Amino acid sequence: MGSTAGDKVVNDLGNHIYLEKQDRLRDIGVDIQTSQIVVVGSQSSGKSSLLENLTGFSFPRGQGLCTRYATQITLRRNPVESIVMSITPSTDATQETRDRIRVFHRQPDSFQATSLAAVIQEANKVMGIRPGDRENDLSLPMFSNDILKVEISGPDKPHLTVIDVPGLFQVTDEGRTTESEKAMVENMVRRYMENERTIVLAVMSCLADRATEGVMQLAKSADPKGERTVGVLTKADLVNEKAVYKNIFDLVKGATLKLGYFVVRSRGADEDDIGVSECRELEQDLFQDPSWEPIAKLGRTGVPALNKELQVLLTDLAKRELPKQLQEVSTRLEACQKTLSAMGPAHSDAASQRLYLLEIALKFERISRDAREGIYGRDEDLFGGNDTMLIAEIISMNEKYSEYMDIKGCSYCFNDQTPTSEVLPFEKLRPKTHSILSNRGGVKVDDTVTPPYQSLSDCIKSCYLQTRGPELGTFGVSLLSRTFRTQSEKWLKIAIRHVHAVATAIHTFLTTLIKKISSEALLDQLWRTALTYNHYFNDNLQKARINRLEKKMRTHAINAAAATYNVDVVTLNMNSLRNLVDNKSNADQVQEDVHDILQSYYKVARKRFVDNICHQAIDYYLLDAPDSPLKIFSPNFVMGLSDTQLDQLAGESAVAKAERERLQFEIQDLEEAMEVLRS
């Protein structure tokens, strides 16, 4: 069974400070869970009577569903009696709605129900809900997520804050409530109950079946261990059977709730005109009756005992949760400030927009220059992966491109080349990047050209037969040009794929860079280096001819060792030597000569082509040209923008403006909450 307040001192000033902090947090409206008491029950549970006896606040009667929004009743000890009523807008309200609602501030002339009823009707109108439960505009909602705040001060008031929520109802009433409103009320009640800093007063009649009572089912769902729930049995004045007395006694004495149960008397149907003090006298007389004596001895009867217990529970909860609240507010404040800072200045005019873009352009220029020159130390958070080590990435890609051109660039293998596999996997060239050319280029190079000949020799012979003229033992220039075009047919497509791959790598880097220095996508930038792989045509041609002659001499050698071993002395007889020169047809001789010339020229041309692609197409046009993406977004570019262009590039969208405004208001509330918690 839960313990009572007993001899605990509940009016200590230090305890009041903890409760006042929670009240001030609620006043600010910051979206953070506060230590509080919420009263939950069905519409016929006696909840309103309990609240009235707890707080002294008389809820107006005859107003239909009088509780149609959460009502926060705050009691404060003060020499002067007063009552102040205001509205705290819901957290999802627009700024316009918040401004309109926060203007509402009333001080009723008295605590009389008629005076309070007029103020509540005004509050209903401000919240935009129906004034009554049936009449007037049925298109208006019946319930609201706004909070009616009632502050009651007086010399005999305890420091206590209680939140009343709309009563639960199981059946809707046509013209009065709908299924969606029923769900809205239940969600509102759940939201308050699930707050781990909330003490739940689960209110039900002494005569109710607790096994099926909806409020107890909700309480069990929100507080499975029963550590935050206080059961309150109302309408004790209606109990007249011994069995019911015994059930109540057993429940209070052996309570399954850790905070236990209390039993209170409710205002009778014919007692509307009597005051709170008179109600408490009637309650005191009731529990002095012998029928209630066993339960009264447990110290769990009457509103005064409940009131003391609640003050102790709430104070202990506020003390325990204060450090956690401070940490939550601090974390949220830091996050909001960081988000707002990342948005940068508002730049709502042309001057601020130009300054904003200039700052980004200067950062862009510096970081891209560092990336171009391989200086990564100044921005380690940016240059952290392969995709952002730009110049290293491009150098590696150029090397693989050159290697691929050397291995697979020709349509046919030269006679001294060993054929490669039909498909050379890029993974062998660059395993970790998973085939940059293949993945980023989008096509298979090996499938782009279907050679019409079986070998290069067949190609040369066919071209010779088609282009030969009256020359004797020689060939025309057209033969070389035609065979070269055929042999280099794959170059362009390989080059396009390589340039595409490099452009994609640059785009990846620029995307990362823009995200680092700006919250908006603006423009791209690029850069350059030169690579050279070239030899001399004559050297290649001479080497080809010497190698061919050496190979044939070895096959005709008299000394057998020269044919199979690498020896420098080869012995030939004259007939063999004559056969090396004479035993060829004109076509065969032309084929060999064209092959050697083509191979020598091909190597020079291929390396020059690779060099030009790397130097001109990539280094110059993609990286260093005055009109490259890198150079386009520069301070000079920004200075040349018109006011309209500035607004298009740097002006805030309506969504961004709304987000900035939301962050500013939230930061203001959180800073105020920090002051309250630290004071």
XYZ file of C-alpha atoms in Angstrom:
679
model
C 0.000 0.000 0.000
C 1.285 3.490 -0.832
C 2.356 5.667 2.085
C 0.726 8.966 3.008
C 2.428 12.286 3.458
C 2.280 11.804 7.206
C 4.562 14.181 9.004
C 6.434 15.318 5.870
C 6.850 19.046 5.645
C 5.087 20.110 2.481
C 5.124 23.860 2.884
C 8.898 24.259 2.946
C 9.999 27.199 0.757
C 12.720 25.119 -0.913
C 10.139 22.588 -2.069
C 7.979 25.375 -3.460
C 10.846 26.546 -5.634
C 10.968 23.199 -7.452
C 7.250 23.338 -8.157
C 7.415 26.962 -9.284
C 10.129 26.048 -11.803
C 7.775 23.502 -13.352
C 4.990 26.101 -13.496
C 7.274 28.578 -15.252
C 8.366 25.942 -17.776
C 4.727 25.341 -18.637
C 4.162 29.100 -18.918
C 6.962 29.387 -21.465
C 5.284 26.729 -23.585
C 8.523 24.933 -24.406
C 7.873 21.407 -25.642
C 9.460 19.550 -22.736
C 7.859 17.192 -20.264
C 7.232 18.840 -16.886
C 6.457 17.354 -13.481
C 2.700 17.526 -13.131
C -0.490 15.845 -11.972
C -3.130 14.919 -14.517
C -6.660 13.986 -13.501
C -8.218 11.333 -15.730
C -11.661 9.781 -15.627
C -14.870 9.208 -17.529
C -17.507 11.905 -17.891
C -19.537 10.510 -14.982
C -16.690 9.579 -12.652
C -16.952 12.574 -10.294
C -13.763 14.096 -11.718
C -15.036 17.698 -11.732
C -16.153 17.486 -8.099
C -12.739 16.127 -7.083
C -10.932 18.930 -8.917
C -13.137 21.540 -7.317
C -12.418 20.187 -3.823
C -8.680 19.927 -4.586
C -8.238 23.389 -6.084
C -11.213 25.498 -5.009
C -11.924 26.216 -8.670
C -15.641 25.878 -9.411
C -16.202 24.460 -12.856
C -19.293 26.013 -14.454
C -22.182 23.647 -14.862
C -24.841 23.510 -17.541
C -22.345 24.247 -20.300
C -22.533 20.865 -21.982
C -19.083 19.290 -22.097
C -17.396 21.892 -19.904
C -13.974 20.233 -20.180
C -13.197 20.263 -23.892
C -9.487 20.974 -23.665
C -6.787 20.489 -21.096
C -7.180 22.864 -18.151
C -4.084 23.619 -16.083
C -4.999 24.762 -12.567
C -2.069 26.204 -10.644
C -2.395 27.021 -6.933
C 0.022 29.519 -5.386
C 0.318 30.752 -1.824
C 0.019 34.546 -1.774
C -1.371 37.053 0.748
C -3.694 38.461 -1.923
C -6.470 36.363 -3.401
C -6.672 36.428 -7.186
C -7.551 34.361 -10.205
C -5.970 34.812 -13.642
C -7.053 32.907 -16.749
C -5.096 32.671 -20.012
C -4.533 30.262 -22.904
C -1.343 28.430 -23.855
C -1.455 27.590 -27.593
C -0.746 24.048 -28.735
C 2.794 23.300 -29.865
C 1.678 22.783 -33.481
C -0.120 26.147 -33.720
C 1.003 28.620 -36.379
C 2.702 31.813 -35.295
C -0.381 33.809 -36.258
C -2.559 31.584 -34.063
C -0.050 31.748 -31.211
C -0.046 35.545 -31.295
C -3.839 35.701 -31.336
C -4.290 33.208 -28.500
C -1.631 34.648 -26.214
C -3.438 37.986 -26.145
C -6.212 36.319 -24.135
C -5.763 37.301 -20.477
C -8.659 37.632 -18.035
C -9.081 38.262 -14.304
C -12.642 37.342 -13.219
C -14.275 39.565 -10.619
C -14.975 36.640 -8.343
C -14.718 32.893 -7.907
C -18.419 32.528 -8.597
C -19.398 30.021 -11.271
C -21.348 32.613 -13.275
C -18.317 34.893 -13.511
C -16.042 32.026 -14.509
C -18.558 30.752 -17.064
C -18.396 33.996 -19.036
C -14.609 33.812 -19.227
C -14.708 30.185 -20.341
C -17.147 31.074 -23.121
C -14.677 33.738 -24.295
C -11.867 31.192 -24.188
C -13.898 28.776 -26.307
C -14.357 31.471 -28.921
C -10.645 32.352 -28.985
C -9.720 28.685 -29.401
C -12.184 28.389 -32.280
C -14.387 25.681 -30.792
C -18.155 25.566 -30.360
C -19.483 27.760 -27.541
C -21.920 25.015 -26.510
C -22.292 21.327 -27.155
C -25.217 21.414 -29.602
C -26.062 24.929 -30.714
C -24.300 27.339 -33.078
C -21.914 26.405 -35.874
C -21.578 22.619 -35.970
C -18.680 22.968 -38.416
C -16.513 24.186 -35.529
C -14.617 21.491 -33.599
C -15.826 20.355 -30.197
C -12.369 19.941 -28.650
C -9.044 21.783 -28.790
C -5.382 20.960 -28.135
C -4.848 24.405 -26.611
C -4.565 24.642 -22.817
C -6.719 26.845 -20.582
C -4.492 28.059 -17.782
C -6.066 29.023 -14.427
C -3.794 30.551 -11.759
C -5.342 30.800 -8.301
C -3.537 32.618 -5.488
C -4.493 32.964 -1.843
C -3.089 32.835 1.696
C -4.361 29.304 2.307
C -3.520 27.814 -1.086
C -0.962 25.003 -1.312
C 1.659 25.001 -4.085
C 0.092 22.573 -6.511
C -0.529 22.248 -10.247
C -3.220 19.923 -11.532
C -4.171 19.334 -15.159
C -7.712 18.363 -16.021
C -8.288 16.670 -19.362
C -11.596 16.020 -21.132
C -13.554 13.098 -19.766
C -13.416 9.824 -21.671
C -16.586 8.715 -23.404
C -17.384 5.396 -25.030
C -20.371 6.344 -27.199
C -20.657 9.319 -29.555
C -23.736 11.540 -29.636
C -25.040 12.699 -33.019
C -24.874 16.468 -33.321
C -22.566 16.628 -30.324
C -19.520 14.387 -30.717
C -17.997 12.309 -33.507
C -15.749 9.262 -33.697
C -12.793 11.445 -34.686
C -13.383 13.668 -31.641
C -13.643 10.593 -29.435
C -10.259 9.455 -30.768
C -8.833 12.960 -30.309
C -9.827 13.000 -26.621
C -8.372 9.561 -26.025
C -5.107 10.528 -27.732
C -4.919 13.711 -25.662
C -5.441 11.740 -22.441
C -2.853 9.144 -23.476
C -0.336 11.857 -24.310
C -0.530 13.303 -20.806
C -0.559 9.914 -19.094
C 2.452 8.586 -21.004
C 4.595 11.501 -19.860
C 6.996 9.863 -17.396
C 7.018 13.068 -15.356
C 3.284 12.913 -14.798
C 1.490 11.592 -11.716
C -1.807 10.131 -12.888
C -4.926 10.536 -10.751
C -7.114 7.714 -12.045
C -10.623 8.717 -10.972
C -13.540 6.269 -10.792
C -16.689 5.839 -8.770
C -16.719 3.583 -5.708
C -19.565 1.780 -7.440
C -17.719 1.231 -10.754
C -16.397 -2.120 -11.923
C -12.657 -1.539 -11.716
C -11.900 -4.550 -13.923
C -13.627 -2.948 -16.905
C -13.147 0.735 -16.078
C -11.553 2.419 -19.117
C -9.395 4.802 -17.101
C -7.671 1.929 -15.277
C -6.953 0.196 -18.558
C -5.367 3.378 -19.917
C -3.389 3.846 -16.697
C -2.067 0.300 -16.874
C -1.015 0.840 -20.478
C 0.760 4.137 -19.725
C 2.199 3.060 -16.346
C 2.554 -0.761 -16.422
C 4.359 -0.939 -13.066
C 1.867 1.338 -11.337
C 4.638 3.643 -10.091
C 3.023 6.925 -11.177
C -0.661 6.187 -10.687
C -2.797 7.202 -7.701
C -6.258 5.646 -7.645
C -9.090 7.908 -6.444
C -12.471 6.388 -5.567
C -15.218 9.024 -5.687
C -18.884 9.191 -4.699
C -18.265 7.588 -1.315
C -21.563 9.120 -0.139
C -23.458 6.739 -2.452
C -22.059 3.571 -0.852
C -24.617 1.794 1.348
C -23.836 -1.911 1.098
C -21.477 -3.781 3.404
C -20.034 -5.763 0.520
C -19.025 -2.549 -1.229
C -17.414 -1.214 1.987
C -15.421 -4.422 2.283
C -14.308 -4.314 -1.356
C -13.136 -0.730 -0.923
C -11.300 -1.603 2.308
C -9.552 -4.564 0.657
C -8.590 -2.428 -2.341
C -7.181 0.446 -0.272
C -5.332 -1.798 2.180
C -3.833 -4.192 -0.352
C -3.451 -1.770 -3.229
C -1.745 -3.104 -6.327
C -0.763 0.473 -7.178
C 2.484 1.485 -5.475
C 1.036 4.919 -4.701
C -2.187 3.398 -3.443
C -5.843 4.492 -3.461
C -7.733 7.345 -1.791
C -11.463 7.569 -1.108
C -13.302 10.919 -1.374
C -16.827 12.253 -1.236
C -18.323 13.914 -4.333
C -20.674 16.873 -4.530
C -24.278 15.721 -4.659
C -26.725 16.556 -7.436
C -28.580 18.997 -5.148
C -25.446 20.633 -3.714
C -24.579 23.039 -6.553
C -25.070 26.072 -4.344
C -22.761 25.110 -1.476
C -19.111 26.154 -1.357
C -15.915 24.134 -1.203
C -15.514 24.556 2.562
C -19.000 23.208 3.166
C -18.296 20.256 0.883
C -15.186 19.424 2.908
C -17.187 19.562 6.149
C -19.708 17.126 4.702
C -16.832 14.870 3.625
C -15.297 14.971 7.104
C -18.635 14.028 8.670
C -19.052 11.151 6.198
C -15.770 9.466 7.044
C -16.460 9.748 10.773
C -19.381 7.387 10.262
C -18.699 3.933 11.785
C -19.176 2.307 8.382
C -16.048 4.088 7.113
C -13.992 3.756 10.292
C -11.806 0.810 9.143
C -10.911 2.661 5.941
C -10.469 6.035 7.692
C -7.874 4.477 10.010
C -5.716 3.766 6.977
C -5.332 7.531 6.471
C -6.487 7.323 2.866
C -9.811 9.165 3.069
C -10.740 12.745 2.249
C -9.425 15.442 -0.071
C -7.060 17.035 2.531
C -5.121 13.757 2.900
C -4.991 13.362 -0.880
C -3.843 16.968 -1.277
C -0.909 16.536 1.102
C 0.168 13.323 -0.558
C 0.090 14.906 -3.998
C 2.264 17.829 -2.894
C 4.898 15.460 -1.542
C 4.820 13.240 -4.631
C 5.006 16.180 -6.988
C 7.855 17.860 -5.108
C 9.917 14.667 -5.021
C 9.293 14.138 -8.723
C 10.307 17.718 -9.583
C 13.565 17.396 -7.609
C 14.424 14.086 -9.241
C 13.714 15.206 -12.790
C 15.302 18.676 -12.688
C 18.831 17.584 -13.828
C 17.316 15.561 -16.688
C 15.209 18.517 -17.786
C 18.268 20.756 -17.773
C 20.146 18.291 -19.980
C 17.220 17.954 -22.395
C 16.802 21.707 -22.781
C 20.559 22.184 -23.230
C 20.741 19.475 -25.918
C 17.764 20.830 -27.833
C 19.024 24.406 -27.597
C 22.413 23.395 -28.983
C 20.780 21.463 -31.834
C 18.496 24.383 -32.768
C 21.375 26.870 -32.668
C 23.499 24.598 -34.843
C 20.697 24.192 -37.387
C 20.047 27.926 -37.488
C 23.762 28.659 -37.842
C 24.004 26.220 -40.752
C 21.268 28.158 -42.541
C 23.520 31.214 -42.527
C 22.293 34.815 -42.478
C 18.802 35.544 -43.736
C 20.241 37.418 -46.806
C 16.884 38.985 -47.625
C 18.292 41.891 -49.716
C 20.662 42.088 -52.693
C 23.650 43.275 -50.632
C 23.427 40.433 -48.109
C 22.778 37.917 -50.888
C 25.870 39.053 -52.792
C 27.968 38.896 -49.626
C 26.637 35.410 -48.902
C 27.553 34.157 -52.386
C 30.960 35.856 -52.261
C 31.818 34.042 -49.040
C 30.837 30.725 -50.602
C 32.732 31.500 -53.825
C 35.917 32.309 -51.904
C 35.687 29.084 -49.905
C 34.901 27.163 -53.068
C 37.889 28.673 -54.842
C 40.311 27.948 -51.995
C 39.223 24.372 -51.318
C 39.080 23.437 -54.999
C 42.551 24.912 -55.520
C 43.843 22.802 -52.628
C 42.232 19.716 -54.116
C 43.766 20.522 -57.526
C 47.231 20.843 -55.990
C 46.856 17.847 -53.672
C 46.858 19.918 -50.470
C 44.499 18.043 -48.164
C 45.671 19.041 -44.675
C 43.594 22.214 -44.263
C 40.231 20.496 -44.709
C 40.662 17.004 -43.313
C 36.944 16.643 -42.609
C 36.269 17.109 -46.335
C 39.235 15.189 -47.743
C 38.493 12.006 -45.873
C 37.708 9.476 -48.594
C 38.802 8.397 -52.064
C 35.981 10.340 -53.714
C 37.242 13.638 -52.279
C 40.989 13.116 -52.889
C 40.305 14.572 -56.303
C 43.682 14.918 -57.951
C 44.866 11.520 -56.706
C 41.649 10.046 -58.067
C 42.110 11.612 -61.509
C 45.789 10.645 -61.767
C 44.910 7.053 -60.970
C 42.083 7.060 -63.507
C 44.368 8.489 -66.208
C 46.940 5.777 -65.506
C 44.319 3.069 -65.822
C 43.009 4.674 -68.993
C 46.509 4.650 -70.508
C 47.034 1.056 -69.406
C 43.718 0.001 -70.877
C 44.474 1.743 -74.177
C 47.808 -0.071 -74.319
C 46.209 -3.465 -73.722
C 42.816 -3.215 -75.386
C 42.914 -0.055 -77.504
C 43.770 -1.737 -80.805
C 41.185 -3.535 -82.871
C 43.681 -6.375 -83.635
C 46.773 -7.604 -81.838
C 50.113 -6.892 -83.489
C 52.202 -9.929 -84.337
C 54.418 -9.612 -81.261
C 51.464 -9.120 -78.871
C 49.926 -11.853 -76.744
C 46.128 -11.728 -77.070
C 44.293 -10.876 -73.842
C 41.014 -12.353 -72.682
C 38.002 -11.231 -74.650
C 36.803 -9.034 -71.778
C 39.489 -7.373 -69.690
C 37.826 -6.727 -66.263
C 38.373 -3.238 -64.921
C 38.524 -4.783 -61.475
C 42.031 -6.021 -62.330
C 43.030 -2.471 -63.136
C 41.449 -0.984 -60.021
C 39.871 -3.474 -57.591
C 38.928 -1.036 -54.826
C 37.031 1.402 -57.028
C 35.040 -1.431 -58.622
C 35.654 -0.511 -62.212
C 35.343 3.248 -62.513
C 35.253 3.139 -66.286
C 32.747 0.318 -66.516
C 30.425 1.571 -63.770
C 30.507 5.246 -64.671
C 30.850 4.971 -68.446
C 27.773 2.905 -68.913
C 28.857 0.783 -71.935
C 31.183 -2.146 -72.637
C 34.084 -1.097 -74.816
C 34.681 -4.632 -76.084
C 31.162 -4.715 -77.482
C 31.358 -1.384 -79.302
C 33.427 -2.648 -82.282
C 33.005 -5.964 -84.089
C 36.223 -6.597 -86.096
C 35.482 -7.798 -89.659
C 38.835 -9.620 -89.970
C 40.430 -12.536 -88.152
C 43.763 -10.757 -87.598
C 45.713 -7.618 -88.366
C 47.540 -9.402 -91.171
C 44.238 -10.262 -92.820
C 43.163 -6.646 -92.465
C 46.377 -5.324 -94.064
C 46.239 -7.826 -96.891
C 42.599 -7.048 -97.645
C 43.202 -3.301 -97.597
C 46.278 -3.710 -99.822
C 44.379 -5.711 -102.406
C 41.619 -3.090 -102.420
C 43.909 -0.045 -102.635
C 47.020 -1.173 -104.585
C 48.071 0.763 -107.646
C 50.795 0.474 -110.319
C 53.605 0.659 -107.750
C 56.094 -2.205 -107.878
C 57.100 -3.597 -104.499
C 55.739 -0.599 -102.691
C 52.346 0.687 -101.506
C 50.393 3.930 -101.461
C 49.776 6.249 -98.498
C 46.068 5.376 -98.513
C 46.894 1.845 -97.340
C 48.508 3.119 -94.133
C 45.722 5.591 -93.398
C 43.032 2.985 -93.994
C 44.627 0.315 -91.822
C 45.354 2.858 -89.084
C 41.697 3.952 -89.010
C 40.654 0.344 -88.607
C 43.241 -0.380 -85.906
C 42.324 2.739 -83.869
C 38.555 2.460 -84.273
C 37.965 1.888 -80.524
C 39.918 4.935 -79.312
C 37.127 7.489 -79.435
C 34.640 5.397 -77.515
C 37.198 4.473 -74.866
C 38.162 8.148 -74.539
C 34.532 9.241 -74.192
C 34.025 6.695 -71.452
C 37.139 7.846 -69.649
C 36.189 11.525 -69.826
C 32.702 10.623 -68.640
C 34.182 8.729 -65.693
C 36.458 11.636 -64.727
C 33.559 14.094 -65.001
C 31.541 11.857 -62.685
C 34.386 11.782 -60.164
C 34.590 15.579 -60.307
C 30.830 15.824 -59.829
C 31.051 13.595 -56.748
C 33.746 15.821 -55.284
C 31.827 19.002 -56.050
C 28.669 17.644 -54.460
C 30.593 16.950 -51.257
C 32.252 20.366 -51.401
C 28.981 22.257 -51.909
C 27.377 20.423 -48.998
C 30.299 21.445 -46.803
C 30.402 25.144 -47.581
C 26.748 25.876 -48.349
C 23.245 24.670 -47.618
C 22.231 25.282 -51.246
C 23.306 23.574 -54.484
C 25.071 26.286 -56.511
C 27.669 25.312 -59.148
C 30.507 22.834 -59.849
C 34.287 23.225 -60.195
C 37.144 21.147 -61.623
C 41.005 20.999 -62.249
C 44.167 19.681 -64.164
C 47.684 17.975 -64.505
C 49.697 16.771 -67.455
C 50.947 13.252 -68.118
C 53.294 12.307 -70.937
C 54.051 8.894 -72.427
C 55.921 9.259 -75.785
C 58.807 7.687 -77.698
C 60.303 8.180 -81.095
C 58.710 6.826 -84.211
C 62.003 5.885 -85.851
C 63.182 3.955 -82.801
C 59.997 1.934 -82.804
C 60.147 1.254 -86.523
C 63.795 0.147 -86.413
C 63.137 -2.080 -83.407
C 60.224 -3.714 -85.192
C 62.239 -4.447 -88.301
C 65.264 -5.727 -86.362
C 63.098 -7.975 -84.204
C 61.361 -9.435 -87.241
C 64.700 -10.076 -89.036
C 66.299 -11.562 -85.923
C 63.388 -13.945 -85.456
C 63.607 -15.203 -89.041
C 67.382 -15.526 -88.934
C 67.121 -17.766 -85.904
C 64.637 -20.032 -87.697
C 67.143 -20.485 -90.596
C 70.244 -20.835 -88.411
C 72.735 -23.668 -89.035
C 73.665 -23.845 -85.348
C 70.612 -25.305 -83.589
C 71.334 -23.519 -80.312
C 70.704 -20.151 -81.926
C 67.173 -21.152 -82.814
C 66.154 -21.944 -79.251
C 68.592 -20.090 -76.992
C 69.380 -16.437 -76.652
C 72.862 -16.451 -78.224
C 74.428 -13.572 -80.039
C 76.126 -15.595 -82.859
C 73.824 -16.977 -85.579
C 75.359 -18.969 -88.468
C 73.580 -18.850 -91.866
C 74.400 -20.257 -95.268
C 73.878 -18.055 -98.332
C 70.805 -19.925 -99.545
C 69.095 -19.364 -96.227
C 69.990 -15.718 -96.264
C 68.670 -15.406 -99.819
C 65.422 -17.083 -98.765
C 64.924 -14.495 -96.057
C 64.673 -11.840 -98.735
C 63.475 -13.544 -101.891
C 60.882 -16.113 -100.838
C 58.022 -13.653 -100.428
C 55.221 -12.519 -102.663
C 54.770 -8.811 -103.212
C 51.625 -8.877 -101.040
C 53.458 -10.639 -98.213
C 56.294 -8.144 -98.302
C 53.878 -5.212 -98.326
C 51.931 -6.805 -95.490
C 55.053 -7.063 -93.316
C 56.230 -3.572 -94.139
C 52.816 -2.043 -93.479
C 52.539 -4.025 -90.237
C 55.878 -2.719 -88.974
C 55.225 0.871 -90.019
C 51.684 0.726 -88.635
C 52.859 -0.726 -85.317
C 55.512 1.937 -84.908
C 53.197 4.779 -85.835
C 50.338 3.286 -83.794
C 52.381 3.394 -80.584
C 53.331 7.017 -81.116
C 49.816 8.021 -82.140
C 48.186 6.115 -79.279
C 50.396 7.704 -76.670
C 49.917 11.135 -78.202
C 46.149 10.544 -78.226
C 46.167 9.438 -74.569
C 48.319 12.423 -73.687
C 45.936 14.808 -75.454
C 42.869 13.312 -73.781
C 44.476 13.605 -70.343
C 45.991 17.011 -70.966
C 43.428 18.776 -73.146
C 40.045 17.152 -72.537
C 40.506 16.528 -68.818
C 43.200 18.799 -67.396
C 42.338 21.859 -69.446
C 38.654 21.732 -70.353
C 37.425 19.959 -67.228
C 39.804 21.485 -64.697
C 41.649 24.651 -65.705
C 39.890 26.391 -68.584
C 38.541 29.889 -67.828
C 35.013 28.667 -68.528
C 35.340 25.358 -66.654
C 32.764 24.781 -63.907
C 35.452 25.506 -61.326
C 36.200 28.930 -62.742
C 32.582 29.849 -63.468
C 31.633 30.084 -59.779
C 34.100 32.728 -58.711
C 33.992 36.143 -57.012
C 33.917 37.772 -60.460
C 30.910 35.667 -61.410
C 29.085 36.718 -58.227
C 29.872 40.406 -58.742
C 28.342 40.253 -62.217
C 24.968 38.907 -61.064
C 21.891 41.123 -61.244
C 19.585 41.604 -58.250
C 17.091 39.185 -59.778
C 19.762 36.547 -60.311
C 21.030 37.054 -56.770
C 17.569 36.461 -55.367
C 17.151 33.344 -57.496
C 20.450 31.903 -56.273
C 20.631 33.094 -52.662
C 17.143 34.246 -51.719
C 15.345 32.145 -49.116
C 12.329 30.099 -50.116
C 9.076 30.355 -48.198
C 9.856 27.001 -46.574
C 13.298 28.195 -45.449
C 11.862 31.420 -44.046
C 9.252 29.490 -42.067
C 11.912 27.127 -40.727
C 14.149 30.037 -39.711
C 11.247 31.689 -37.887
C 10.363 28.446 -36.113
C 13.955 27.937 -34.980
C 14.238 31.501 -33.715
C 11.087 31.179 -31.598
C 12.147 27.782 -30.275
C 15.602 29.077 -29.351
C 14.001 31.994 -27.534
C 11.777 29.629 -25.522
C 14.629 27.225 -24.775
C 16.936 30.014 -23.594
C 14.224 31.229 -21.252
C 13.728 27.667 -20.003
C 17.468 27.375 -19.316
C 17.347 30.507 -17.179
C 14.438 29.090 -15.183
C 16.113 25.735 -14.564
C 19.458 27.277 -13.589
C 18.023 29.961 -11.303
